[in-house]
Every structure is written in C-alpha cells, then in structure tokens.
XYZ file of C-alpha atoms in Angstrom:
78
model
C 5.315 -68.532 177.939
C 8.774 -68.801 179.164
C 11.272 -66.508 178.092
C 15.008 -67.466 177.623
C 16.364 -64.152 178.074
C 14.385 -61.264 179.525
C 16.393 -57.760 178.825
C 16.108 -54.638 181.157
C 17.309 -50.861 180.511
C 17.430 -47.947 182.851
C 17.632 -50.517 186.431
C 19.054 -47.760 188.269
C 20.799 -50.186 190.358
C 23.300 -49.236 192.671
C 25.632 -51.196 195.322
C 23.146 -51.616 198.046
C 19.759 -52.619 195.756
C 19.014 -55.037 193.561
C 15.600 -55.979 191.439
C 14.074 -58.800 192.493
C 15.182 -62.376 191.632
C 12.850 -64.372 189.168
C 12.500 -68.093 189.679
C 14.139 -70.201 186.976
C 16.306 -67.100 186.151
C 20.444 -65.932 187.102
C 20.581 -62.063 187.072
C 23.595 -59.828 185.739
C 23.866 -56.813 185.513
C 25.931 -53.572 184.963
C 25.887 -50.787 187.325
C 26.019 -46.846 186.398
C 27.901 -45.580 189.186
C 28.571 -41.796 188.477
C 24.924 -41.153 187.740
C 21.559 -42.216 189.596
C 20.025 -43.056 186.412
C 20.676 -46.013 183.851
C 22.133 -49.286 184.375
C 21.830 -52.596 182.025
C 20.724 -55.904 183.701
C 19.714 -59.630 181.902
C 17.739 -62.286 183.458
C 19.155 -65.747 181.524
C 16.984 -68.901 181.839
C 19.484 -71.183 184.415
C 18.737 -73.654 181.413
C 21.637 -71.823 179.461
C 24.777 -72.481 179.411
C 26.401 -68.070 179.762
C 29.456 -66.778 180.445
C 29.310 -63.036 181.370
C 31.936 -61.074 179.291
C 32.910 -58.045 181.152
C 35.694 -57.547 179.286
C 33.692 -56.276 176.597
C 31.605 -54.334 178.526
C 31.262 -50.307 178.618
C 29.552 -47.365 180.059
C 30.554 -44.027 178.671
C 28.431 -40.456 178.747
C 26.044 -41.761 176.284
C 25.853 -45.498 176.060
C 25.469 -48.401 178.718
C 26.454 -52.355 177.302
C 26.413 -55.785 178.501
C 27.909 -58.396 177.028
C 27.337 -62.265 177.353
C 28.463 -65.611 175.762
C 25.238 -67.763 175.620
C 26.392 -71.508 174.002
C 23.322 -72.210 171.955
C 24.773 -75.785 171.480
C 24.056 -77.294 174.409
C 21.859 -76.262 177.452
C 22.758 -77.003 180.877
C 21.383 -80.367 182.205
C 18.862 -80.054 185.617
C-alpha cells in the first residue's frame, strides 16, 4: 500500500541530521531549535502537486505545526 502522505511527530531534527529519504517521497519538515526534543516533518508522494506554507507555520512552548497546500485537483504528471 502506498501512502500519499506519511506524517511524523517528535523528529528531533536539527541542522546537521536529517531522517532518511523514502523513494517516491519529498520531505519537509520543521525544526525545534531551542530544545533537543520535538520537531514536525511530512513525507508527500512526488505525485502531488504541494506548496509548503511556512507562513502559517509555528512552534511555541507547547505546540509544533506544519502547514502545506496539497492541490487535490490535479496531480503532478511523471
């Protein structure tokens, strides 16, 4: 079974490591850079057409987001 999007919590990514890449997948993510813990990341099937939207993005004391624009009209042609 092939997922379209695959959703990950607590990556406790930093700057200089990343989770393996997944064939067939584009990674994003959103790093927790105060603390070693937390950290939001999708995998998106390179079928879809996604735009990342940072700009509603957040990370406060207590909560971690991510944000994307996935056009469900259309998928990207391979």
């Amino acid at each position: 079974m092939n997922f379209s999007i695959i959703v990950l919590t607590e990556t406790w990514l930093d700057n200089s490591n990343h989770l393996s890449d997944i064939e067939g997948y584009s990674f994003i993510h959103n790093l927790r850079c105060e603390r070693v813990r937390g950290g939001v990341g999708l995998y998106l099937s390179k079928h879809l057409e996604f735009k990342n939207r940072s700009d509603l993005a957040f990370i406060s004391d207590c909560a971690e987001s991510l944000f994307t624009e996935v056009n469900m009209d259309r998928k990207k042609k391979t």
